[in-house]
Coordinates of C-alpha atoms in Angstrom, one line a residue:
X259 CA 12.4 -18.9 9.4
X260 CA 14.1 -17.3 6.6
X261 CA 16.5 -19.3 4.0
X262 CA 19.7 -18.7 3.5
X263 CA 19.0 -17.7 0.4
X264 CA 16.4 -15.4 1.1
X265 CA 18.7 -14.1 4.2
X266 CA 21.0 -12.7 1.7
X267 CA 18.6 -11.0 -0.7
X268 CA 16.8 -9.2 2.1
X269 CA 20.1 -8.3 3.3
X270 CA 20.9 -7.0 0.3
X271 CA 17.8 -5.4 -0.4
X272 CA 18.0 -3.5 2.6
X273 CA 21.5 -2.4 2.4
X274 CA 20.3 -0.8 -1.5
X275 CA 17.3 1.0 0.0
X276 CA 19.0 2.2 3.0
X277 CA 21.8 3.9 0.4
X278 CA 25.2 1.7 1.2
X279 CA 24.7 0.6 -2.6
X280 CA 23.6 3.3 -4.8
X281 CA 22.6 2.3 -8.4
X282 CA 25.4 2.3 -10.7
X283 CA 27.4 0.4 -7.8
X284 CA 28.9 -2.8 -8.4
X285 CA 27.8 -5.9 -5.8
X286 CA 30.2 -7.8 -4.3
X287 CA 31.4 -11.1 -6.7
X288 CA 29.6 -14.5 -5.7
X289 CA 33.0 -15.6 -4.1
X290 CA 32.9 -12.4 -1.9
X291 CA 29.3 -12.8 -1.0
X292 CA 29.5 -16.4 -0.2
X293 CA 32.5 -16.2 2.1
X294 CA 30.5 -13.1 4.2
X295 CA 27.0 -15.0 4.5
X296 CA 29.1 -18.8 5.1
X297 CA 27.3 -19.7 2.0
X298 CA 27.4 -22.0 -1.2
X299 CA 27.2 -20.1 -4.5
X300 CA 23.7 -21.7 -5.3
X301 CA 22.5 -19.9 -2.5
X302 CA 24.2 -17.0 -3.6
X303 CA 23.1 -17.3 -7.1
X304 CA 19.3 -17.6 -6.0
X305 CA 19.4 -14.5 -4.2
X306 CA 20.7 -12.7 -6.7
X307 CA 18.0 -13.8 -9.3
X308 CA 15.4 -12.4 -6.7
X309 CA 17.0 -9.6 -6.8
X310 CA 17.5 -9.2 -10.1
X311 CA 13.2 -10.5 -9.9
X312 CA 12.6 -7.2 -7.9
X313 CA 14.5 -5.0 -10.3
X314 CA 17.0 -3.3 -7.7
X315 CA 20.2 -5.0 -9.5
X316 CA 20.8 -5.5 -12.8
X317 CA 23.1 -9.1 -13.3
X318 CA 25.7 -9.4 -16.2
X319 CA 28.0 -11.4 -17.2
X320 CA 31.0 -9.6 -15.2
X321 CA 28.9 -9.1 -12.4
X322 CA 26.1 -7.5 -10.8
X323 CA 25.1 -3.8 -10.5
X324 CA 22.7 -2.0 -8.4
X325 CA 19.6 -0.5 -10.4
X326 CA 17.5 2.6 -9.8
X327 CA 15.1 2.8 -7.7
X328 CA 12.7 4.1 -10.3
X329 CA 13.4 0.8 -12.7
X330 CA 12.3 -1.7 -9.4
X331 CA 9.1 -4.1 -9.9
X332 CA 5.9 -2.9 -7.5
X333 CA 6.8 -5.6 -4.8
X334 CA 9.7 -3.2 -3.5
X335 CA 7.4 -1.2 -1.5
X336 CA 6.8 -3.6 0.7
X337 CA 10.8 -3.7 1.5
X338 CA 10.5 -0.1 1.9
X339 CA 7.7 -0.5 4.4
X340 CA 9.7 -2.7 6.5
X341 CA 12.5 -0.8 6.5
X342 CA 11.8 1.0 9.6
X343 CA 9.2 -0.1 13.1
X344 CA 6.8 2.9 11.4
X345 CA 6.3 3.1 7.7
X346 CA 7.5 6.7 5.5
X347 CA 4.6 9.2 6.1
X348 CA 5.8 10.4 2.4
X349 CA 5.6 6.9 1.0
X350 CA 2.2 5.8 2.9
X351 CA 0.5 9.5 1.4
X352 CA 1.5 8.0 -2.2
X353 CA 0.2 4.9 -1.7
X354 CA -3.2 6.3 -0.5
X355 CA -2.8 8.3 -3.3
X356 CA -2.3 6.0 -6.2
X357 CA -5.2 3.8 -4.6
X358 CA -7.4 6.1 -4.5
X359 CA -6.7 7.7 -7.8
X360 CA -7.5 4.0 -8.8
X361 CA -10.4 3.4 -7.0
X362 CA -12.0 6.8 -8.5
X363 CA -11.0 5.3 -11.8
X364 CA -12.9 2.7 -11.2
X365 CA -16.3 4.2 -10.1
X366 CA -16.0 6.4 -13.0
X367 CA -16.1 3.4 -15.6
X368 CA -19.1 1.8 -12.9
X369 CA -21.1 4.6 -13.3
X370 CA -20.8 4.8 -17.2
X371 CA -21.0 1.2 -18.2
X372 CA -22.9 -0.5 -15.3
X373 CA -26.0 -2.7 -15.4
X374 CA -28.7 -0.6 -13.0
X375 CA -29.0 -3.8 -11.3
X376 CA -24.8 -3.5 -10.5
X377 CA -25.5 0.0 -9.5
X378 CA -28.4 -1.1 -6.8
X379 CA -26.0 -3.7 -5.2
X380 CA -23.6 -0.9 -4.6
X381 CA -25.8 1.5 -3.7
X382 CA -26.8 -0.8 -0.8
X383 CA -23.2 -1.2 0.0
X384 CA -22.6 2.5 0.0
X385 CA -26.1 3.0 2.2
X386 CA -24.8 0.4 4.9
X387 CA -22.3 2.9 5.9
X388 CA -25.3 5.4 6.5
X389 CA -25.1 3.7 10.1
X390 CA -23.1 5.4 13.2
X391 CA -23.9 2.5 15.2
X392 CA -22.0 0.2 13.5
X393 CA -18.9 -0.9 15.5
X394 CA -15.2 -0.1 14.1
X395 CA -14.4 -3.4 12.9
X396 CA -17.8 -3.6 11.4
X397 CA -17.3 0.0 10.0
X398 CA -14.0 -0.9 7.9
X399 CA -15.3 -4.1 7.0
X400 CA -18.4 -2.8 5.0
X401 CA -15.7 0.2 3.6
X402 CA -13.7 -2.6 2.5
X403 CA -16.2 -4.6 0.8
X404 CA -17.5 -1.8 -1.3
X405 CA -14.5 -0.3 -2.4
X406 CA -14.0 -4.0 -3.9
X407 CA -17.4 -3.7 -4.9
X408 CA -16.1 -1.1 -7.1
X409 CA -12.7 -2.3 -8.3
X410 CA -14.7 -6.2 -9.4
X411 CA -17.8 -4.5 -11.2
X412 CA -15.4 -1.9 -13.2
X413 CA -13.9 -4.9 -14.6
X414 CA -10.5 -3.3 -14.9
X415 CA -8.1 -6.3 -14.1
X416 CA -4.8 -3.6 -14.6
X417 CA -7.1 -1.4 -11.3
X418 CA -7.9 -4.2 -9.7
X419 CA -4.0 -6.0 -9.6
X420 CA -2.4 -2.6 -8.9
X421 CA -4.5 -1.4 -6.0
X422 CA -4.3 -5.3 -4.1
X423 CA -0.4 -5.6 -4.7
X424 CA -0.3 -2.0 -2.9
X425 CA -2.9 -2.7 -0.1
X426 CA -1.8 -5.9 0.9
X427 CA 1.9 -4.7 1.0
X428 CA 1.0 -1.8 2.9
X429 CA -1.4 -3.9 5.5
X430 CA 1.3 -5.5 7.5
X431 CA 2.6 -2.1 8.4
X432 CA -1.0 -1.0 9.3
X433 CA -0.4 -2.9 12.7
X434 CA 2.1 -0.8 13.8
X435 CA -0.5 1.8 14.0
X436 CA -3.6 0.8 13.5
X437 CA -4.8 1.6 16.9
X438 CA -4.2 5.2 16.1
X439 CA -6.5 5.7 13.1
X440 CA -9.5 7.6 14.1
X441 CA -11.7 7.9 10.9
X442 CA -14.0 11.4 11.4
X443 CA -17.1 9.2 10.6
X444 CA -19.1 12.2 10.2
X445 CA -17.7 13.7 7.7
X446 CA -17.2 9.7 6.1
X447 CA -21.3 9.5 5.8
X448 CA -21.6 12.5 4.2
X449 CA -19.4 11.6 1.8
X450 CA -21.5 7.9 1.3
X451 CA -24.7 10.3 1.5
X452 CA -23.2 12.2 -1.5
X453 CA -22.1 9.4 -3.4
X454 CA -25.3 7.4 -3.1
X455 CA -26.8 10.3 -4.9
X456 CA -24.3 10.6 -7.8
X457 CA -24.7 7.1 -8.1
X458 CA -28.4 7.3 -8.6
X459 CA -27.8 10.0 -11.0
X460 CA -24.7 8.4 -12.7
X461 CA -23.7 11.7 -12.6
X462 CA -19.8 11.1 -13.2
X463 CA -19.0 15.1 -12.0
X464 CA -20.3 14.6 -8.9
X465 CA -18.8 11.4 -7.8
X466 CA -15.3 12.2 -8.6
X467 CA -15.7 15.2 -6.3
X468 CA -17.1 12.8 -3.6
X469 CA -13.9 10.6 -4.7
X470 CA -11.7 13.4 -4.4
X471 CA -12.6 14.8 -1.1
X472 CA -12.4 10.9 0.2
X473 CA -8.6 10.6 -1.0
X474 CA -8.1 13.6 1.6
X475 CA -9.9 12.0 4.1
X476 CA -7.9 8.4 3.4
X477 CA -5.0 10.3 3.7
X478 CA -5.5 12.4 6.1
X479 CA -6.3 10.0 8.6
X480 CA -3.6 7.8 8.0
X481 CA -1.0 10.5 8.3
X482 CA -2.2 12.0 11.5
X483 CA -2.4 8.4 12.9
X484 CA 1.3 7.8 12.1
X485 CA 2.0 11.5 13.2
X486 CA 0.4 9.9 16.8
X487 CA 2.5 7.0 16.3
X488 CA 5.5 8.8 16.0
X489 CA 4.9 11.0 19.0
X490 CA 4.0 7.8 21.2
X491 CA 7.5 5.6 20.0
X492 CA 9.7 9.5 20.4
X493 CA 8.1 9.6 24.3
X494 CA 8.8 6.2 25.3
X495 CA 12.2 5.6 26.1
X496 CA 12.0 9.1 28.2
X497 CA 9.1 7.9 30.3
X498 CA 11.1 4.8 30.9
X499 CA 14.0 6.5 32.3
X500 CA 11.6 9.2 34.3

């Protein structure tokens, strides 16, 4: 159960992303806010300092304005995730985009700096995913755990902070459609097949083209399974009046 303070900065926070506050705007004073959410000023106060804290209002002395979106902190995307029952195809293809981009940055410094014996362990990662029998659950488990096999032996804290704060904001709107995502696992263990071989190699060309054709894949996948999602939650209320 929400707060009351945290009540108001959600409502808040939506009514800025949604566009009935557009930066520049003035909030409404303390006074008015407390009289329209039956609370104290504290309460007020505090949800005002969060959302100053997520950088979509800037607070002043005279008052409080809204802020551009571009000048927000990273945990806004999760707001923006939330805003609607299915995520923002746009805004789920950037996020795949910027963790992948990250991810690839990763591998690169792994394959140039990386002990053989750090190379071997992810190698045996990568090969696990050689196997078609494994089950899904199985399947995005071992993905998981070597794409954070990557992101830990890189040793890039700025990678590694970025690419969680994006995946676990986007993970709670996974549910939504999760049971749409049909991975092509074919074309998947080709890509591990080629990657296990620029890995041997530490041939840094190579795996960023193996990087590069998995970001398509990533988002590919995830697109058409919202695309699915979509077409499902559009035919619903029609088959419940046929």
């Amino acid at each position: 159960m929400q707060t009351k303070h945290e009540h108001i900065a959600n409502t808040l926070t939506d009514e800025i992303l949604s566009g009935r506050y557009r930066a520049g705007d003035r909030l409404p004073s303390e006074r008015e806010l407390a009289i329209r959410f039956n609370a104290n000023r504290g309460a007020v106060r505090e949800a005002m300092s969060r959302l100053s804290q997520l950088g979509v209002a800037a607070i002043h002395p005279g008052g409080a304005r809204v802020a551009p979106i571009d000048e927000a902190n990273l945990d806004i995307i999760g707001y923006m995730l939330s805003s609607s029952e299915l995520p923002d195809a746009r805004l789920v293809g950037q996020i795949f985009q910027v963790i992948d981009r990250l991810l690839t940055m990763a591998a690169e410094t792994v394959v140039e700096e990386a002990s053989d014996r750090q190379i071997q362990e992810i190698r045996t990662l990568v090969q696990r995913l050689f196997d078609g029998s494994l089950s899904s659950e199985a399947h995005t488990a071992a993905r998981v755990e070597m794409m954070r096999a990557f992101m830990v032996t890189s040793d890039n804290l700025v990678c590694q902070l970025i690419a969680r704060s994006l995946f676990e904001q986007f993970a709670p709107s996974l549910v939504a459609f999760e049971r749409y995502v049909q991975l092509d696992i074919d074309a998947f263990t080709l890509l591990m097949r080629q990657l296990d071989r620029a890995l041997a190699a530490r041939d840094v060309s190579a795996l960023r083209a193996v990087f590069d054709n998995l970001a398509g894949l990533h988002r590919r996948t995830m697109l058409q399974a919202l695309e699915a999602a979509l077409r499902d939650a559009e035919n619903q209320p029609r088959a419940a009046l046929s």
